[in-house]
XYZ file of C-alpha atoms in Angstrom:
544
model
C 2.198 55.952 162.882
C 5.132 57.382 159.335
C 7.713 60.169 159.559
C 10.562 63.563 154.286
C 15.546 66.545 143.822
C 19.174 67.724 141.036
C 17.773 69.312 138.039
C 16.766 69.189 134.374
C 13.987 70.739 132.591
C 11.075 70.439 134.653
C 12.296 68.656 137.705
C 9.926 67.601 140.360
C 11.724 65.780 143.304
C 14.830 64.319 144.437
C 14.187 61.442 146.686
C 16.498 59.790 149.208
C 14.965 56.557 149.995
C 14.787 55.268 153.585
C 13.420 53.818 156.599
C 10.870 56.332 157.329
C 7.934 54.927 159.097
C 8.746 51.249 158.761
C 5.137 50.393 158.431
C 4.345 47.206 156.510
C 1.854 46.604 153.828
C 1.049 42.891 153.312
C 0.658 41.506 149.926
C 0.391 37.760 150.815
C 2.118 34.634 151.839
C 3.206 31.474 150.170
C 4.299 27.947 151.394
C 7.990 28.874 151.089
C 7.856 32.738 151.902
C 5.863 35.698 152.958
C 5.925 38.999 151.127
C 5.370 42.396 152.768
C 5.753 45.861 151.664
C 7.627 48.244 154.153
C 6.552 51.805 153.662
C 8.975 54.639 154.439
C 8.321 58.376 154.648
C 10.862 60.972 153.253
C 13.543 62.044 155.856
C 13.905 65.383 153.905
C 11.939 66.969 151.176
C 11.893 70.501 149.570
C 12.240 72.095 146.167
C 14.279 74.903 144.549
C 13.180 77.592 142.088
C 15.506 79.216 139.415
C 13.827 82.501 139.604
C 14.198 82.636 143.399
C 17.710 81.290 143.794
C 18.090 82.082 147.425
C 14.745 80.776 148.725
C 14.454 77.797 150.839
C 11.217 75.784 150.841
C 12.017 73.190 153.432
C 8.970 73.998 155.619
C 6.423 73.947 152.647
C 3.675 71.559 152.766
C 4.010 71.325 148.824
C 6.569 70.018 146.478
C 6.693 72.015 143.268
C 8.311 70.686 140.124
C 8.454 71.904 136.528
C 8.472 75.064 134.420
C 6.325 78.127 134.783
C 7.406 80.859 132.431
C 11.235 81.360 133.029
C 10.990 79.556 136.399
C 12.362 75.919 136.646
C 11.532 74.369 140.000
C 12.900 71.176 141.232
C 11.570 69.065 144.169
C 13.920 66.989 146.426
C 13.164 63.995 148.639
C 15.302 61.788 150.884
C 14.618 58.369 152.176
C 16.900 56.116 154.075
C 16.231 52.373 153.800
C 17.133 50.198 156.873
C 18.490 46.599 156.708
C 15.441 44.490 155.909
C 16.865 41.689 158.201
C 18.675 38.485 157.902
C 17.465 36.219 155.044
C 15.127 39.000 153.642
C 15.376 39.786 149.955
C 14.214 43.053 148.299
C 12.102 42.198 145.369
C 10.870 45.618 144.176
C 10.654 49.342 145.227
C 8.646 52.373 144.156
C 8.394 55.962 145.043
C 4.879 57.433 145.228
C 3.884 61.084 145.221
C 0.441 62.383 145.927
C -0.989 65.419 143.831
C -1.597 68.401 146.020
C -3.505 70.615 143.574
C -3.585 71.783 140.012
C -3.302 69.442 136.829
C -0.496 67.282 136.354
C 1.789 67.430 133.329
C 1.519 64.653 130.862
C 5.163 63.400 131.478
C 7.185 63.202 134.635
C 10.573 61.457 134.981
C 12.480 60.455 138.129
C 16.203 60.522 137.926
C 18.917 59.494 140.494
C 20.952 61.972 142.318
C 24.331 60.967 143.485
C 24.740 63.641 146.354
C 23.017 62.570 149.585
C 24.313 65.208 151.855
C 21.811 68.062 150.989
C 18.970 68.837 153.805
C 15.651 70.409 153.348
C 16.493 73.284 155.591
C 19.567 74.449 153.575
C 18.863 73.552 149.952
C 18.200 76.313 147.465
C 18.760 76.791 143.652
C 22.216 77.949 144.376
C 23.318 74.735 145.767
C 20.935 72.059 144.656
C 22.545 68.676 143.621
C 23.053 67.588 140.003
C 20.615 65.335 138.321
C 21.740 62.021 137.072
C 20.237 59.525 134.564
C 16.507 58.920 134.326
C 15.395 55.848 136.081
C 11.719 55.805 135.284
C 9.185 58.048 133.515
C 5.305 58.359 134.230
C 2.633 59.597 131.951
C -0.257 60.371 134.348
C -3.709 61.750 133.591
C -3.963 65.478 134.547
C -6.262 64.528 137.355
C -4.508 61.442 138.716
C -4.362 61.295 142.413
C -0.812 60.025 142.704
C 2.154 59.152 140.645
C 4.485 56.216 141.090
C 7.927 55.487 139.842
C 9.561 52.045 139.724
C 13.069 52.294 141.508
C 13.819 48.630 141.709
C 16.790 49.026 139.547
C 18.224 51.274 142.297
C 16.924 50.246 145.497
C 18.452 46.864 146.234
C 18.823 46.978 150.228
C 19.890 49.247 152.995
C 21.251 52.715 152.184
C 20.325 56.379 151.388
C 19.146 57.054 147.758
C 18.469 60.327 146.140
C 16.294 61.036 143.122
C 15.041 63.915 141.138
C 11.730 64.132 139.240
C 11.708 66.244 136.087
C 9.463 67.024 133.131
C 9.742 68.647 129.852
C 6.350 70.131 129.844
C 6.089 73.896 129.880
C 3.796 76.057 132.062
C 2.411 73.029 133.824
C 4.276 72.431 137.046
C 3.406 69.564 139.304
C 2.367 70.262 142.797
C 2.713 67.311 145.250
C 2.083 66.915 148.874
C 5.367 67.138 151.058
C 6.157 65.370 154.272
C 5.049 68.413 156.041
C 1.510 68.041 154.786
C -1.249 66.390 157.074
C -1.725 63.513 154.666
C -0.470 62.105 151.388
C 3.373 62.448 152.123
C 5.921 61.067 149.801
C 6.329 57.257 150.291
C 8.856 54.527 149.370
C 7.454 51.078 149.197
C 10.015 48.356 149.335
C 8.728 44.832 148.739
C 10.305 42.367 150.852
C 10.345 38.562 150.892
C 11.021 36.488 153.979
C 10.989 32.888 154.897
C 7.569 31.658 156.054
C 7.211 30.284 159.421
C 4.239 28.222 160.868
C 1.539 29.553 163.038
C 1.706 28.917 166.714
C -1.447 28.126 168.775
C -3.288 31.133 169.881
C -3.955 29.969 173.257
C -0.203 30.051 174.138
C 1.070 32.945 176.252
C 4.049 33.051 173.994
C 4.205 35.123 170.904
C 1.706 33.683 168.211
C 2.963 35.282 165.096
C 5.856 34.826 162.880
C 9.043 36.834 163.712
C 10.486 38.904 160.929
C 13.620 36.635 160.980
C 13.763 33.055 162.391
C 15.885 33.971 165.507
C 13.244 32.774 168.065
C 10.148 33.674 169.866
C 9.828 36.269 172.680
C 9.898 35.194 176.206
C 6.811 34.775 178.120
C 5.807 37.336 180.824
C 6.095 35.790 184.058
C 3.449 37.946 185.940
C 0.426 36.138 187.253
C -2.854 36.808 185.860
C -4.999 39.548 187.311
C -8.817 39.542 187.826
C -10.943 42.281 186.307
C -11.714 45.170 188.478
C -14.921 45.621 190.257
C -17.155 48.126 188.769
C -17.024 51.400 190.379
C -14.013 50.814 192.587
C -11.231 52.073 190.268
C -10.132 55.726 190.132
C -7.251 57.638 188.471
C -4.761 58.324 191.117
C -1.368 60.051 191.030
C -0.035 60.615 187.548
C -3.338 59.299 186.281
C -2.310 55.753 187.242
C -5.434 53.896 188.074
C -5.870 52.398 191.567
C -7.001 49.176 189.872
C -8.170 48.263 186.387
C -6.992 49.734 182.961
C -7.750 53.284 181.340
C -9.647 52.748 178.067
C -9.121 55.017 175.164
C -9.044 55.739 171.614
C -7.623 57.954 168.763
C -10.245 57.717 166.025
C -10.686 59.299 162.691
C -6.954 58.977 161.668
C -5.959 59.962 158.126
C -9.514 61.430 157.425
C -10.994 64.765 157.464
C -13.682 63.938 160.108
C -13.060 66.065 163.305
C -11.410 63.977 165.805
C -13.979 64.689 168.546
C -16.871 63.600 166.214
C -14.848 60.510 165.222
C -14.242 59.517 168.842
C -17.977 59.773 169.716
C -18.799 57.517 166.686
C -16.127 55.134 167.851
C -17.688 55.126 171.348
C -21.094 54.459 169.991
C -19.916 51.486 168.003
C -17.870 49.839 170.781
C -20.466 50.494 173.468
C -18.033 52.299 175.963
C -17.090 55.977 176.545
C -13.334 56.482 176.157
C -11.533 57.605 179.349
C -8.409 58.593 177.294
C -9.118 60.872 174.110
C -5.898 60.885 172.016
C -5.030 63.700 169.575
C -1.971 64.922 167.922
C -0.222 68.322 167.587
C 3.117 69.813 166.125
C 5.148 72.810 166.092
C 3.613 76.133 167.267
C 0.011 74.682 167.598
C -1.400 75.640 170.930
C -3.417 72.874 172.635
C -5.637 71.594 174.080
C -8.079 73.159 171.652
C -11.502 74.439 172.776
C -13.054 71.192 171.122
C -10.555 69.096 173.097
C -11.288 70.764 176.352
C -14.989 70.223 175.799
C -14.624 66.659 175.587
C -13.067 66.690 179.137
C -16.112 68.637 180.428
C -18.876 66.142 179.439
C -20.634 65.888 182.653
C -21.995 62.439 181.742
C -18.802 61.059 180.358
C -15.679 63.007 181.357
C -12.497 62.154 179.678
C -8.904 62.922 180.151
C -6.626 63.889 177.255
C -3.435 62.244 175.713
C -1.969 65.069 173.631
C 0.905 64.230 171.288
C 3.265 66.976 170.519
C 6.142 67.149 167.842
C 7.870 70.133 169.617
C 10.769 69.795 167.160
C 8.577 70.059 163.924
C 10.463 72.094 161.471
C 13.810 71.755 163.214
C 16.019 69.128 164.863
C 15.889 67.335 168.206
C 19.393 68.805 169.035
C 18.238 72.359 168.427
C 15.386 71.867 170.815
C 17.647 70.398 173.562
C 20.027 73.395 173.228
C 17.161 75.839 173.677
C 16.476 77.109 170.301
C 12.812 76.394 170.605
C 12.316 77.516 174.182
C 9.941 80.356 173.023
C 7.604 77.627 171.388
C 7.698 75.795 174.717
C 7.121 78.829 176.825
C 4.224 80.053 174.638
C 2.390 76.668 175.070
C 3.069 76.686 178.813
C 1.522 79.948 179.079
C -1.474 78.788 176.971
C -1.998 75.640 179.056
C -1.778 77.411 182.377
C -4.344 79.947 181.179
C -6.824 77.329 179.704
C -6.552 73.919 181.240
C -5.807 72.856 184.662
C -6.936 69.277 184.644
C -4.291 66.307 184.688
C -3.403 65.224 181.036
C -1.011 62.758 179.284
C 1.456 64.467 177.043
C 3.419 62.332 174.583
C 6.651 64.068 173.078
C 7.161 63.108 169.660
C 5.635 59.547 169.492
C 7.384 56.871 167.426
C 10.749 58.740 167.329
C 12.491 55.714 165.715
C 11.122 56.812 162.255
C 13.056 59.932 162.632
C 16.547 58.881 164.094
C 19.569 59.669 161.908
C 22.410 57.818 163.847
C 25.139 59.835 162.087
C 27.078 61.940 164.630
C 26.179 65.632 164.285
C 22.835 64.847 162.526
C 20.939 66.589 165.341
C 18.584 63.536 164.960
C 20.313 60.721 166.902
C 18.587 58.664 169.560
C 20.513 60.634 172.198
C 19.398 63.918 170.764
C 15.797 62.651 171.014
C 16.345 61.758 174.718
C 17.838 65.289 175.362
C 14.900 66.906 173.455
C 12.459 65.028 175.677
C 14.172 66.048 178.765
C 14.592 69.589 177.936
C 11.055 70.086 176.906
C 9.547 68.294 179.881
C 11.890 70.172 182.387
C 11.290 73.499 180.536
C 7.398 72.996 180.879
C 7.640 72.208 184.434
C 9.880 75.224 185.122
C 7.273 77.207 183.362
C 4.652 76.059 185.855
C 2.956 73.340 183.779
C 2.157 70.864 186.695
C -0.668 68.972 185.225
C 1.269 67.142 182.417
C 1.977 63.495 182.731
C 4.768 62.643 180.326
C 4.661 59.669 178.192
C 7.446 58.315 175.965
C 5.904 56.263 172.967
C 7.945 53.725 171.139
C 7.273 51.771 167.785
C 6.949 48.254 168.386
C 8.928 47.078 165.338
C 11.798 44.576 165.378
C 14.122 46.431 162.971
C 14.248 49.447 165.423
C 14.446 47.297 168.569
C 17.472 45.537 167.130
C 19.487 48.625 166.447
C 22.577 49.638 168.517
C 20.976 52.914 169.401
C 17.490 52.106 170.324
C 18.349 52.044 174.031
C 19.676 55.472 173.843
C 16.332 56.987 173.239
C 14.983 56.663 176.801
C 14.935 60.166 178.367
C 15.270 59.175 182.167
C 12.961 57.952 184.882
C 12.880 61.449 186.282
C 11.015 62.891 183.243
C 9.189 59.809 182.183
C 5.966 59.122 183.931
C 4.545 56.331 181.665
C 6.450 54.085 179.147
C 4.403 53.931 176.023
C 4.157 51.777 172.796
C 2.478 51.974 169.491
C 1.825 48.263 168.276
C -0.310 46.760 165.638
C -1.042 43.099 164.598
C -2.001 41.532 161.415
C -5.212 39.179 161.506
C -4.309 37.296 158.300
C -3.334 33.756 159.295
C 0.329 33.302 158.593
C 0.877 36.900 157.598
C 3.701 39.027 158.447
C 3.011 40.218 162.044
C 0.147 37.740 162.580
C -0.307 36.846 166.157
C -2.355 37.203 169.369
C -2.230 40.039 171.938
C 0.813 38.807 173.584
C 2.695 38.700 170.289
C 1.554 42.145 169.801
C 3.147 43.217 172.967
C 6.214 40.902 173.050
C 7.251 40.135 169.425
C 11.007 39.967 168.723
C 13.257 38.233 166.343
C 16.515 38.824 168.485
C 17.865 36.841 171.529
C 19.052 40.347 172.873
C 15.540 41.844 172.875
C 13.045 40.015 175.034
C 9.823 41.843 173.521
C 8.401 45.189 174.440
C 6.515 44.231 177.579
C 9.383 42.180 178.918
C 11.812 44.893 178.242
C 9.637 47.633 180.058
C 8.944 45.603 183.113
C 12.600 44.606 183.358
C 14.319 47.898 182.711
C 11.658 50.285 184.137
C 9.693 48.183 186.549
C 8.285 51.381 188.408
C 6.666 52.770 185.344
C 3.111 51.900 184.109
C 2.751 50.908 180.480
C 0.649 52.847 178.177
C -0.480 51.010 174.977
C -0.762 54.606 173.289
C -1.825 53.078 169.985
C -3.070 49.581 169.117
C -4.933 48.052 166.382
C -5.693 45.022 164.247
C -5.983 44.839 160.603
C -6.529 41.938 158.127
C -4.310 41.825 155.069
C -5.998 38.622 153.538
C -6.615 39.035 149.845
C -10.217 38.717 150.966
C -11.055 39.988 154.413
C -12.476 37.302 156.658
C -14.629 38.443 159.480
C -13.518 35.754 161.857
C -9.821 36.742 161.554
C -10.030 39.888 163.594
C -12.484 38.414 166.026
C -10.021 35.645 166.712
C -7.238 38.106 167.628
C -9.544 40.260 169.743
C -10.515 37.157 171.697
C -7.044 36.983 173.016
C -6.931 40.436 174.409
C -8.648 40.081 177.712
C -7.033 36.899 178.962
C -3.574 37.920 177.968
C -3.888 41.393 179.221
C -4.844 39.898 182.486
C -1.259 38.477 182.530
C 0.426 41.859 181.993
C -0.546 43.993 185.135
C 1.908 46.638 184.312
C -0.301 47.827 181.374
C -2.429 50.646 182.813
C -3.661 52.146 179.713
C -5.009 50.792 176.374
C -5.716 53.183 173.561
C -7.064 51.932 170.152
C -6.245 53.700 166.894
C -9.015 53.467 164.427
C -8.875 54.349 160.816
C -10.360 53.084 157.644
C -7.109 53.689 155.698
C -3.736 54.197 157.188
C -0.574 55.421 155.343
C -0.127 51.703 154.269
C -3.624 51.069 153.365
C -4.559 49.199 156.491
C -8.134 49.051 157.673
C -7.976 49.325 161.313
C -11.620 49.923 161.989
C -13.218 47.738 164.798
C -16.418 47.445 162.469
C -15.015 46.440 159.111
C -16.986 43.119 159.514
C -19.816 42.325 161.971
C -17.733 39.528 163.515
C -14.902 41.954 164.177
C -17.362 44.465 165.837
C -18.776 41.697 168.034
C -15.473 40.646 169.201
C -14.344 44.034 169.908
C -17.421 44.921 171.837
C -16.711 41.956 174.218
C -13.349 43.672 175.192
C -15.043 47.066 175.636
C -17.618 45.706 177.908
C -15.142 44.200 180.320
C -15.438 45.753 183.867
C -11.630 46.131 184.260
C -12.039 49.257 182.130
C -14.521 50.861 184.597
C -11.945 53.572 185.794
C -13.465 56.799 187.182
C -11.682 59.971 186.778
């Protein structure tokens, strides 16, 4: 789920283009190749103001660019593009900014910036980088929702790229949403072409979707199939590990303004099952669980446990958290939890960290910095007397991250990790990128050195239960076909039975994620019918 400008006239933003979320948008497939769009969020973003030369706006949820009276404001963005993989070709690239408020000026230009060393926490008008040549100019309507710039002439592959957006329009500065905003963060879409592969049979226990590079399928889990649990016999034991069966849950209403508790109840009504796990997200100084979240655990007819996702390092770096700079933030949350909530709950510390890794030594955001941040936060909370938190480390299941030299360095240690989690999504478009069955969703790989997530977790951390902290299915076919999702859903139960270490299954539902995917369970009647068959299975009858 994706994890953020030099100056002339009315500059709007400098963008350093990068890997960001690594989420893929799928634009189709042909006989010889498939095309997907990898969307990245900005690694840094901020703006400078000539009338406030010493001000830093790195924590602002808004990027302001342009002229207002005698003030010239310049926005800055940074993205880092990862290697798209062997045999992949970058076809095009564009940067998109979402209007935050006010009318847009009639002309906005994106320029390249040579300096890539600036950071959002240190940039001011006194040190902002120089603006280079204009790459693209947009002439949006004043009420346009977003503005896009073609950067294909610059983005040719892996690397860090910086840009500035400028405008000559006076007294009409643009206001865009920054990476710190809840929605509409700056995005870089890189269209990549890859060699097509054939579809394997869905009944096979081996991965049934095409790998991102033709280096071979994942290995098959060797665990024997397990039978569904008997209704009423399974309970949540120590560390919320079910004595039998699988915990069922959802995070609903993502990327929308619908309250999460309301969205979850709607999801439950559609699916026909109450969620045992209610998954929500928090960051920085937010105190949680909220009253609304606590109320969901107190429903006498349908009690739920919470999975609370916290980006404790929001607004700073992992290394800073690890060295104690945010101990006051951690202690404040600990005091709140002890005073307001005493039931066991799952705590995920900075889910999908791969998006935010900067492997450069001293960046404060290396994989080892993440592990240190996780360890420090978990141990600090425990020392503060928080005894009801069950800690989950939640990875992205994306090949380009699993293949990096640093991916293994992110694991914080068995002593502070209670569950190993993963966020993973499948495409239901036959032959599309990341198309496959449930086993492929859990075990896809394109490298002989990585056996697939489930196989990795069960081999490296055999004592840890696996939490599928987010999962979902979308159909990127040009015309959505109801049967497609239903076919993928039909593989879940028989293949889940062969993965006994999976003890939690939490669906992420949204009508439109940051890449445009529709992950609703009911986008077609066929999809809903297929999902309801999963939800009705007795193995999810775990009592809290």
